[in-house]
Coordinates of C-alpha atoms in Angstrom, one line a residue:
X1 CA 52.8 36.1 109.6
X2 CA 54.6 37.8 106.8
X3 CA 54.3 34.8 104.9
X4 CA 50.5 34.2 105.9
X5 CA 49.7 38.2 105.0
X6 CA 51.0 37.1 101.5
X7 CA 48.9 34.4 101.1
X8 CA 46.1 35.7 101.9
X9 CA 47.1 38.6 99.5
X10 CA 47.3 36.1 96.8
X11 CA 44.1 34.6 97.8
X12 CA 42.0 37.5 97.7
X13 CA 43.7 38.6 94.3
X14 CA 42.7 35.7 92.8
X15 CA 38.9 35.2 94.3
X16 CA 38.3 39.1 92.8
X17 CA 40.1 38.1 88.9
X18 CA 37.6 35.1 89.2
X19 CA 34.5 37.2 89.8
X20 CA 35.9 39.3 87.6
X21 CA 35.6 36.5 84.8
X22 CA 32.6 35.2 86.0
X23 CA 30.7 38.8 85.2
X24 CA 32.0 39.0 81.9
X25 CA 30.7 35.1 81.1
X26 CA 27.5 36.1 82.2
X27 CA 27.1 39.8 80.7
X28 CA 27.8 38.0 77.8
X29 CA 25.3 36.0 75.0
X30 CA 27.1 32.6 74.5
X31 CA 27.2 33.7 70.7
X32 CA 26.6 36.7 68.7
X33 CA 25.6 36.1 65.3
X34 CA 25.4 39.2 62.7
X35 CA 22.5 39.4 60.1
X36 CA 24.9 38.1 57.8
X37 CA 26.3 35.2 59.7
X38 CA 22.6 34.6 60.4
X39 CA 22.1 34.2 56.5
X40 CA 24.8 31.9 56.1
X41 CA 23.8 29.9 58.8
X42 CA 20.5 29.3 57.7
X43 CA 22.0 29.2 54.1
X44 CA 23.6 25.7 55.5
X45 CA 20.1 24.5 56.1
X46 CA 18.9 25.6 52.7
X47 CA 16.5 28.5 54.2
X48 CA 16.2 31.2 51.8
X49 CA 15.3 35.0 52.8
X50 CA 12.6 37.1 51.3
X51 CA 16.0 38.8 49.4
X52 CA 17.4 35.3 48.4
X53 CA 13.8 34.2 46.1
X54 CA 14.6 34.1 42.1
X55 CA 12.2 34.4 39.3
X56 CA 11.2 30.8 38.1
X57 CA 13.3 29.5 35.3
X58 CA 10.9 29.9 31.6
X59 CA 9.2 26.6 30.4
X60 CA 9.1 25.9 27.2
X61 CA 5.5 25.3 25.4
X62 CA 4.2 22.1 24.9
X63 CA 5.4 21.1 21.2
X64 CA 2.1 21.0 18.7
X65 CA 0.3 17.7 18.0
X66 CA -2.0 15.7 15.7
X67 CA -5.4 16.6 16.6
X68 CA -7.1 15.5 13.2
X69 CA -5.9 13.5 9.8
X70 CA -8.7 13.7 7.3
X71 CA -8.5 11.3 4.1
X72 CA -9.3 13.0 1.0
X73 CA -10.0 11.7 -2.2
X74 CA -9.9 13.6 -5.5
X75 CA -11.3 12.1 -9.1
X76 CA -11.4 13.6 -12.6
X77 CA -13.6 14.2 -15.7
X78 CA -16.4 12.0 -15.0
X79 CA -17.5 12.1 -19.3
X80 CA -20.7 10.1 -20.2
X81 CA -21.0 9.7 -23.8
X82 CA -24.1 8.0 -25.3
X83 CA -22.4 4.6 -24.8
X84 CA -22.0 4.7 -21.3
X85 CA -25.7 5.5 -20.4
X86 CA -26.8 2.9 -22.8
X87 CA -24.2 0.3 -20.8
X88 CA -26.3 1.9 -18.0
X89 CA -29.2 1.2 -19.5
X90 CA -28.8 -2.5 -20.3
X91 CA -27.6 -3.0 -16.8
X92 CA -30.4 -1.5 -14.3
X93 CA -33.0 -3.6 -12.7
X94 CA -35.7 -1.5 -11.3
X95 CA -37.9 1.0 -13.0
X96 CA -37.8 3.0 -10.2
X97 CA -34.3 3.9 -11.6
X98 CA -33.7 3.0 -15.1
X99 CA -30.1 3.4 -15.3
X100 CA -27.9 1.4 -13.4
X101 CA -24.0 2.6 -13.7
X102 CA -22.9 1.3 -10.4
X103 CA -21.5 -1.7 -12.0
X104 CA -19.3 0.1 -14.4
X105 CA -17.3 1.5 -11.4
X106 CA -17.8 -2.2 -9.0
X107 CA -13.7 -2.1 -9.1
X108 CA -12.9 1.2 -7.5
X109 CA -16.8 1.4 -5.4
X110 CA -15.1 0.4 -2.0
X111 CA -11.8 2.0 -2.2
X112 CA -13.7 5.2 -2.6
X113 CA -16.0 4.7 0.5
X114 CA -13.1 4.1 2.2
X115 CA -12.2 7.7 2.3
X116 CA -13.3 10.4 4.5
X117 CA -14.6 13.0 1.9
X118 CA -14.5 12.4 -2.2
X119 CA -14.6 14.8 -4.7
X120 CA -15.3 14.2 -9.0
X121 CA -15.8 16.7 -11.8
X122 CA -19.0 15.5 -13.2
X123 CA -17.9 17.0 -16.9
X124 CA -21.6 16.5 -18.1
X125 CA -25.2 18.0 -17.4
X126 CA -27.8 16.4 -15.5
X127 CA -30.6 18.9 -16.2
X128 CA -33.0 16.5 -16.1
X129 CA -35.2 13.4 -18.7
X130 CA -37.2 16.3 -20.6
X131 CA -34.1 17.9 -22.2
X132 CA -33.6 14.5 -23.6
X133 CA -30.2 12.7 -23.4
X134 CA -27.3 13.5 -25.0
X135 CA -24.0 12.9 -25.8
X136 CA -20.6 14.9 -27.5
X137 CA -20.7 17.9 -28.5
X138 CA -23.6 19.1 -26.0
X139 CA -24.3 16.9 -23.1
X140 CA -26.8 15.7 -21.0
X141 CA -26.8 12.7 -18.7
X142 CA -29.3 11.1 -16.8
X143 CA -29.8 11.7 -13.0
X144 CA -29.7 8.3 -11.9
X145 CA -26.0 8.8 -12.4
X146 CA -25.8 11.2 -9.5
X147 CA -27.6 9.3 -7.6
X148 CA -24.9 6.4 -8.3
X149 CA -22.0 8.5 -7.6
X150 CA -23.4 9.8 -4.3
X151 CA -24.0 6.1 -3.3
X152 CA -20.5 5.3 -3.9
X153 CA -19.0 7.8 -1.4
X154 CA -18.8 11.0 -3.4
X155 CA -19.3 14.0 -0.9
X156 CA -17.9 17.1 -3.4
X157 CA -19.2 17.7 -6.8
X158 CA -18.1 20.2 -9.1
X159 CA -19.9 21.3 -12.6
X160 CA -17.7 24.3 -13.5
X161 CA -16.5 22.9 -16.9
X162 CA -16.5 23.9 -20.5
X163 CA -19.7 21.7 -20.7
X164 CA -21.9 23.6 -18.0
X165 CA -23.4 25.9 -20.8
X166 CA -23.9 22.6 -23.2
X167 CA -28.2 23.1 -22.6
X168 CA -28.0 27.0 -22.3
X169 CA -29.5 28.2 -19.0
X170 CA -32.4 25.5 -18.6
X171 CA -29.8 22.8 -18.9
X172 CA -27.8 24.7 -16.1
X173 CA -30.0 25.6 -13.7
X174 CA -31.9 21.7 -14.0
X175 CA -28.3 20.2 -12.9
X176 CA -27.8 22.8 -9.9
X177 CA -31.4 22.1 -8.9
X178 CA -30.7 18.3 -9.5
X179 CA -27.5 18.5 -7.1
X180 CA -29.2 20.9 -4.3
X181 CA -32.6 18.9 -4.0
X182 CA -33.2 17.5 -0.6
X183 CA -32.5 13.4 -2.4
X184 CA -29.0 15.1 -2.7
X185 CA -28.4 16.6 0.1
X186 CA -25.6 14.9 1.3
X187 CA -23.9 16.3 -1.3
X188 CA -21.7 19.8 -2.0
X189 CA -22.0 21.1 -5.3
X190 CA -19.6 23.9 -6.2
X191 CA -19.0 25.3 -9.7
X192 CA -22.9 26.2 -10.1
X193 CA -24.3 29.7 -9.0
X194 CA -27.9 30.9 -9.3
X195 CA -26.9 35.0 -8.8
X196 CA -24.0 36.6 -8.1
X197 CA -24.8 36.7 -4.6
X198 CA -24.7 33.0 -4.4
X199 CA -21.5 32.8 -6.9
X200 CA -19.8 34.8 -3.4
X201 CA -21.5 32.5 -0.9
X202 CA -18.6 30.7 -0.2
X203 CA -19.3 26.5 -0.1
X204 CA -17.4 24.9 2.8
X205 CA -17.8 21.5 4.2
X206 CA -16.8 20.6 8.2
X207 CA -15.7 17.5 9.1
X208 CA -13.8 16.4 12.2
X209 CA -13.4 20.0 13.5
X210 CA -12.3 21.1 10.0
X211 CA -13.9 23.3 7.8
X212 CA -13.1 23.5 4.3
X213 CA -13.7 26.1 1.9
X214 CA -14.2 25.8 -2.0
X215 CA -13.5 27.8 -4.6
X216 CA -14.4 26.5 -8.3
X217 CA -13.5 28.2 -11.7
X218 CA -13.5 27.2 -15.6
X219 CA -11.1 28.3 -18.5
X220 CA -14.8 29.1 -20.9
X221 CA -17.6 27.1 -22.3
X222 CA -17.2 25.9 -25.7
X223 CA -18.0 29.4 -27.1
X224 CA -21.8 29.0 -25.3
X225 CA -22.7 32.0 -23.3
X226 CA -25.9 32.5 -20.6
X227 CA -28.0 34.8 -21.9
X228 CA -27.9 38.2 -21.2
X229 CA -31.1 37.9 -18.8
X230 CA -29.7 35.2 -16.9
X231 CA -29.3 35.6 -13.4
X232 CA -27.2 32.4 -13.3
X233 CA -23.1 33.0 -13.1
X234 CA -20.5 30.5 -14.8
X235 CA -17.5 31.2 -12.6
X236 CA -14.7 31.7 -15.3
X237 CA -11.0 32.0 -14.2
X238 CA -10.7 36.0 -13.9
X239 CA -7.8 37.1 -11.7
X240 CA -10.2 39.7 -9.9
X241 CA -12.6 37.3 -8.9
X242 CA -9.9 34.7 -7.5
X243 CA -8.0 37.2 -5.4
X244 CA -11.5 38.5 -4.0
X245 CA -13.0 35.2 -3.0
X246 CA -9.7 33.5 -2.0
X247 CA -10.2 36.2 0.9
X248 CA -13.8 35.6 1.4
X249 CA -12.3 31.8 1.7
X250 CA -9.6 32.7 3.8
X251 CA -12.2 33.7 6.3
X252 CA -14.7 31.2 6.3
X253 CA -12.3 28.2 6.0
X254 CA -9.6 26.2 7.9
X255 CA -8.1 25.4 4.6
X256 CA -9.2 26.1 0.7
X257 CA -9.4 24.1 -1.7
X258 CA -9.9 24.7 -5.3
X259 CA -11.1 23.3 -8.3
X260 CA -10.2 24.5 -12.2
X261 CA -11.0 23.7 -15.3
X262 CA -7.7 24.6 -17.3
X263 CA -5.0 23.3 -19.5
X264 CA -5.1 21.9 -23.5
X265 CA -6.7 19.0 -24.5
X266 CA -4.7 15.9 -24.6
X267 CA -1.4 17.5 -23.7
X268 CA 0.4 16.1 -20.3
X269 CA 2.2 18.7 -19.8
X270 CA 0.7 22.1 -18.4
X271 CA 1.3 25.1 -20.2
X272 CA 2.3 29.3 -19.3
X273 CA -1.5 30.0 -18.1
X274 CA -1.7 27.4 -15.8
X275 CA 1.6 27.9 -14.1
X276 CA 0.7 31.3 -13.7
X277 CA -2.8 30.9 -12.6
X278 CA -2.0 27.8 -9.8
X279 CA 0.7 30.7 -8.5
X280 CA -1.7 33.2 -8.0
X281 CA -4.0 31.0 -6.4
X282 CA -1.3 29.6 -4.1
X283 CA -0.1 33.4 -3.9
X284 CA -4.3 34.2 -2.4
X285 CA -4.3 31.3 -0.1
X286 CA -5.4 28.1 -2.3
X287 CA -3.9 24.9 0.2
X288 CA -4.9 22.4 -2.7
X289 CA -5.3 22.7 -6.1
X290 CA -7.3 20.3 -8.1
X291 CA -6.9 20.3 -12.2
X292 CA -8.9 19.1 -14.7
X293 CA -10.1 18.7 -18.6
X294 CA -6.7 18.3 -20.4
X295 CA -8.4 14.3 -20.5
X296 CA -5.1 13.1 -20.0
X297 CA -2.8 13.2 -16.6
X298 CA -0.7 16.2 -15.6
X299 CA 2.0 16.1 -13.1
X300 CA 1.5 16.6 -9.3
X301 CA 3.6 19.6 -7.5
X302 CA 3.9 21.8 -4.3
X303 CA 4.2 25.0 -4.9
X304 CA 6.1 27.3 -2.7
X305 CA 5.3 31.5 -2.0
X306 CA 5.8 34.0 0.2
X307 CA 2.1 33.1 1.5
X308 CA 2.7 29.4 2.0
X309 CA 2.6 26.0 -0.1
X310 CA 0.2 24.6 -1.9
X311 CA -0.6 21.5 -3.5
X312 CA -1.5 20.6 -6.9
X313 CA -2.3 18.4 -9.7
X314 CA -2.8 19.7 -12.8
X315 CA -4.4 17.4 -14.3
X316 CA -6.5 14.6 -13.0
X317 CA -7.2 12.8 -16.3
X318 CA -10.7 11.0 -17.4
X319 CA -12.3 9.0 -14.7
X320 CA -14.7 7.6 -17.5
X321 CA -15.0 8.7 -20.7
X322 CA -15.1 6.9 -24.0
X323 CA -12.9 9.3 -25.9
X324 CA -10.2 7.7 -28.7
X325 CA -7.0 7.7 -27.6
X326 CA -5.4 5.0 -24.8
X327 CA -4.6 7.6 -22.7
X328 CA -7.4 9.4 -22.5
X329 CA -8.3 6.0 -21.0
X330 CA -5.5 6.6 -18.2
X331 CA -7.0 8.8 -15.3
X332 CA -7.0 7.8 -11.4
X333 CA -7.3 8.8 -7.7
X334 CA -5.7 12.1 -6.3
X335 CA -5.7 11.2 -2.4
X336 CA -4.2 13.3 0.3
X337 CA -4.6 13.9 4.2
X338 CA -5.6 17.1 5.5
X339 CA -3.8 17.2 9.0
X340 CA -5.3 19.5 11.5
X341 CA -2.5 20.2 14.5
X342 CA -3.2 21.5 18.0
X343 CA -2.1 25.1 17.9
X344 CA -4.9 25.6 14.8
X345 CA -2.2 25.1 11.7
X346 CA -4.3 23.0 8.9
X347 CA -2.4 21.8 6.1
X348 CA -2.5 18.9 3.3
X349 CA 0.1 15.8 3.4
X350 CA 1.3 12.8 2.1
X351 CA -0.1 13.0 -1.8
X352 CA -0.5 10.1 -3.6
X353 CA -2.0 9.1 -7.3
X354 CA -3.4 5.7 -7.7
X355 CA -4.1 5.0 -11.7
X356 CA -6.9 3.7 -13.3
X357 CA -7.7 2.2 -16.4
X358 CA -11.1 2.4 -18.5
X359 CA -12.6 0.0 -20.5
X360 CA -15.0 -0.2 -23.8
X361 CA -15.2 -2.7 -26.1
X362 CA -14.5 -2.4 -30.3
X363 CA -18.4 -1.9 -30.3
X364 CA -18.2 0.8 -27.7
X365 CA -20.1 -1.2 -24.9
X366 CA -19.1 -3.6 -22.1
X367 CA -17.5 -0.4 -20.5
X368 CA -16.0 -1.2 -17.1
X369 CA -13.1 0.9 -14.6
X370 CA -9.8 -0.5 -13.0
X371 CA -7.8 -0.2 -11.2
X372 CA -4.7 0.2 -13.6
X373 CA -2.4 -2.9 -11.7
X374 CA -5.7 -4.7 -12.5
X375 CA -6.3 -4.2 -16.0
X376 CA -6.6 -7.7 -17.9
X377 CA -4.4 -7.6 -20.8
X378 CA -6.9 -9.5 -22.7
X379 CA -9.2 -6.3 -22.6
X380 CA -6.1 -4.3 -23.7
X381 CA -6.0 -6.3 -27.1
X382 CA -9.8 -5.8 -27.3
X383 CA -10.3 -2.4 -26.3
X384 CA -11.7 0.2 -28.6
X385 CA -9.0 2.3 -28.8
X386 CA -6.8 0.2 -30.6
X387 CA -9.8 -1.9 -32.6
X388 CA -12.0 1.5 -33.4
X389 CA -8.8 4.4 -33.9
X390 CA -5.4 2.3 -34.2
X391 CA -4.3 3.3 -30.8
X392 CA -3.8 0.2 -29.0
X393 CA -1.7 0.0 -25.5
X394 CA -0.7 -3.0 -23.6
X395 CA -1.1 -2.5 -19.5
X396 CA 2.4 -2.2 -19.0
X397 CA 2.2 1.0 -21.7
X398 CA -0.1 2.5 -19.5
X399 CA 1.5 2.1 -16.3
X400 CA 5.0 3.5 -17.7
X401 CA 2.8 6.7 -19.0
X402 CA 1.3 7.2 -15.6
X403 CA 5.0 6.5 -14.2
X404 CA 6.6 9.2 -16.4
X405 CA 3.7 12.1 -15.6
X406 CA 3.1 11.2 -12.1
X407 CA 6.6 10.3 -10.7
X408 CA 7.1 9.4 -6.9
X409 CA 3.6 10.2 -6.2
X410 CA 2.1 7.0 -8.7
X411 CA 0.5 4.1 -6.1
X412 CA -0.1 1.1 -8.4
X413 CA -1.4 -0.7 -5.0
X414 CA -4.5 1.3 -4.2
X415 CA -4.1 -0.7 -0.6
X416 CA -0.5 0.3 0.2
X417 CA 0.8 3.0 2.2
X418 CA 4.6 2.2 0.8
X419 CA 5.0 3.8 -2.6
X420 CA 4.2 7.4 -3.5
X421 CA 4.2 8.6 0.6
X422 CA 5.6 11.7 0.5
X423 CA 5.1 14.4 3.3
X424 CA 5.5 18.5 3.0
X425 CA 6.5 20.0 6.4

């Protein structure tokens, strides 16, 4: 019995510690998980709480690109003394125009076609068949001549030269008229300015979503003045005037270009006053500078300011002209690109000068343009400058002249992109 009551003592102590247990297992979750052992959890799984989100890591912009390269092409003093209208003369075909100088320039025709937008300082007066035709020391050449150059790809022409006043204000204002008629249309003419309103009526040109603006100015006019009545304006180089309309520029162009009439005659190297007026145009805003009337080559440069860079020649040399000296004979092609980017920066590039040589014979006829690589050394021997004044010069003369002005820009190979390429970041 004793040992029965103990069993069953035993028994009934152990049936009440297991209920015991039992309640606590099921009073109780079967885990408990704090908010943070929650977030750790679900951390494992990679699931983020609203506290856990992060700002999104910065992306850089996309880097600019190319939206627009426009090829620009640049000649200088277009000079047409009596010989070369007469060449023109003998030449033409049609009475319906009675000068023909197309073939003079056959060489170079297509080369200059080939370029987006040309420019040329016409250095002579077109102001028309009743002032009668002239030559040195007061100009006047006949239209047909325009109407040549604008069928061989020239877009930009400039008449702000020492020779715009040559025929006083009729001569003047026949050329402008000339150059603005509705046959020319295609044209811009900068350099000649019917009022003063007009002279601040800023030309600009768009093409390919740029828009250029131009700016023209002379150094004087042979001592030949407008007269006083004259609504007309000559647009001499006046440091007011350039600091006011490289604003007026500023604003109505993508880039500005100019063109000046500077520099001494028959000198290759430019002197104080044109340093110091290319500076204050690159100072104002000019992108490109374009040079002309020293009839001889001047060097190409960028120059650098606290406004930006701009490029410029100095001096583009004659395109034709049938002046004495064989390197008045040396002129050529100023080409460029004009690189438009994708966040709106518009800026020229890759400069290049392609020479040219220009032919008349010991009789001052036979006149003809080349491209300097092609000059025949036969008409070398011949050509009037060495027959007529006793300056004579072999090609190879002429293309160690350009060499020496013109440096790593000079392209002898008009169809190469290889020599001369030079960039400006």
């Amino acid at each position: 019995m004793k040992r029965f009551a103990v069993i069953s003592i035993f028994a009934a102590f152990s049936l009440f510690t297991l209920l015991s247990c039992e309640k606590e297992i099921d009073d109780t979750p079967a885990f408990i998980i704090s908010p943070v052992e929650k977030h750790e959890y679900e951390d494992d799984f990679h699931t983020f709480t609203e506290s856990d989100t992060t700002e999104p890591a910065e992306t850089e912009p996309p880097a600019p690109y190319e939206e627009a390269r426009i090829s620009f092409l640049a000649a200088g003093d277009n000079v047409i003394h009596p010989c070369i209208y007469i060449d023109a003369r003998n030449r033409a075909s049609s009475d319906t125009r009675p000068y023909n100088f197309r073939p003079m320039y056959d060489d170079v025709d297509e080369y200059i076609k080939g370029f987006d937008l040309a420019f040329i300082n016409q250095e002579t007066l077109m102001g028309g068949d009743d002032l009668g035709l002239s030559g040195y020391p007061n100009f006047n050449s006949p239209q047909d001549l325009g109407r040549d150059l604008r069928d061989m790809g020239f877009d930009i022409v400039n008449i702000a030269n020492n020779h715009m006043c040559d025929k006083s204000e009729r001569g003047l204002a026949g050329t402008i008229d000339f150059w603005q008629s509705e046959e020319m249309s295609d044209i811009t003419l900068i350099g000649g300015y019917k009022s003063t309103e007009d002279y601040d009526n800023i030309r600009t040109l768009e093409y390919n979503g740029v828009t250029l603006a131009f700016l023209s100015y002379t150094y004087g006019t042979n001592g030949m003045r407008l007269p006083a009545s004259s609504e007309y304006v000559v647009p001499y180089i006046n440091d007011s005037d350039i600091i006011r309309q490289s604003e007026l520029a500023e604003k109505a162009g993508d880039l500005t270009v100019v063109s000046i009439h500077w520099g001494d005659e028959n000198n290759s190297t430019p002197n104080d006053e044109q340093r110091r007026v290319a500076r204050l145009l690159a100072e104002n805003g000019a992108d490109v500078i374009i040079g002309h009337h020293p009839h001889v080559l001047q060097p190409i440069e960028w120059i650098e300011t606290d406004s930006g860079t701009a490029l410029c020649i100095y001096s583009l040399g004659n395109l034709v002209s049938a002046m004495q000296y064989w390197q008045n004979m040396v002129g050529g092609f100023f080409t460029f690109d004009i690189v438009k980017m994708s966040d709106g920066e518009v800026y020229p590039d890759n400069p290049k000068f392609v020479p040219t040589a220009f032919f008349y014979g010991p009789s001052y006829y036979n006149s003809h343009l080349y491209f300097l690589r092609d000059y025949p050394a036969d008409k070398a021997k011949s050509h009037g400058t060495g027959k007529l004044y006793g300056s004579p010069a072999s090609p190879s003369d002429m293309i160690a002249y350009a060499e020496r002005i013109m440096g790593e820009y000079l392209q002898l190979d008009p169809t190469s992109d290889d020599q001369g390429e030079e960039t400006h970041d």
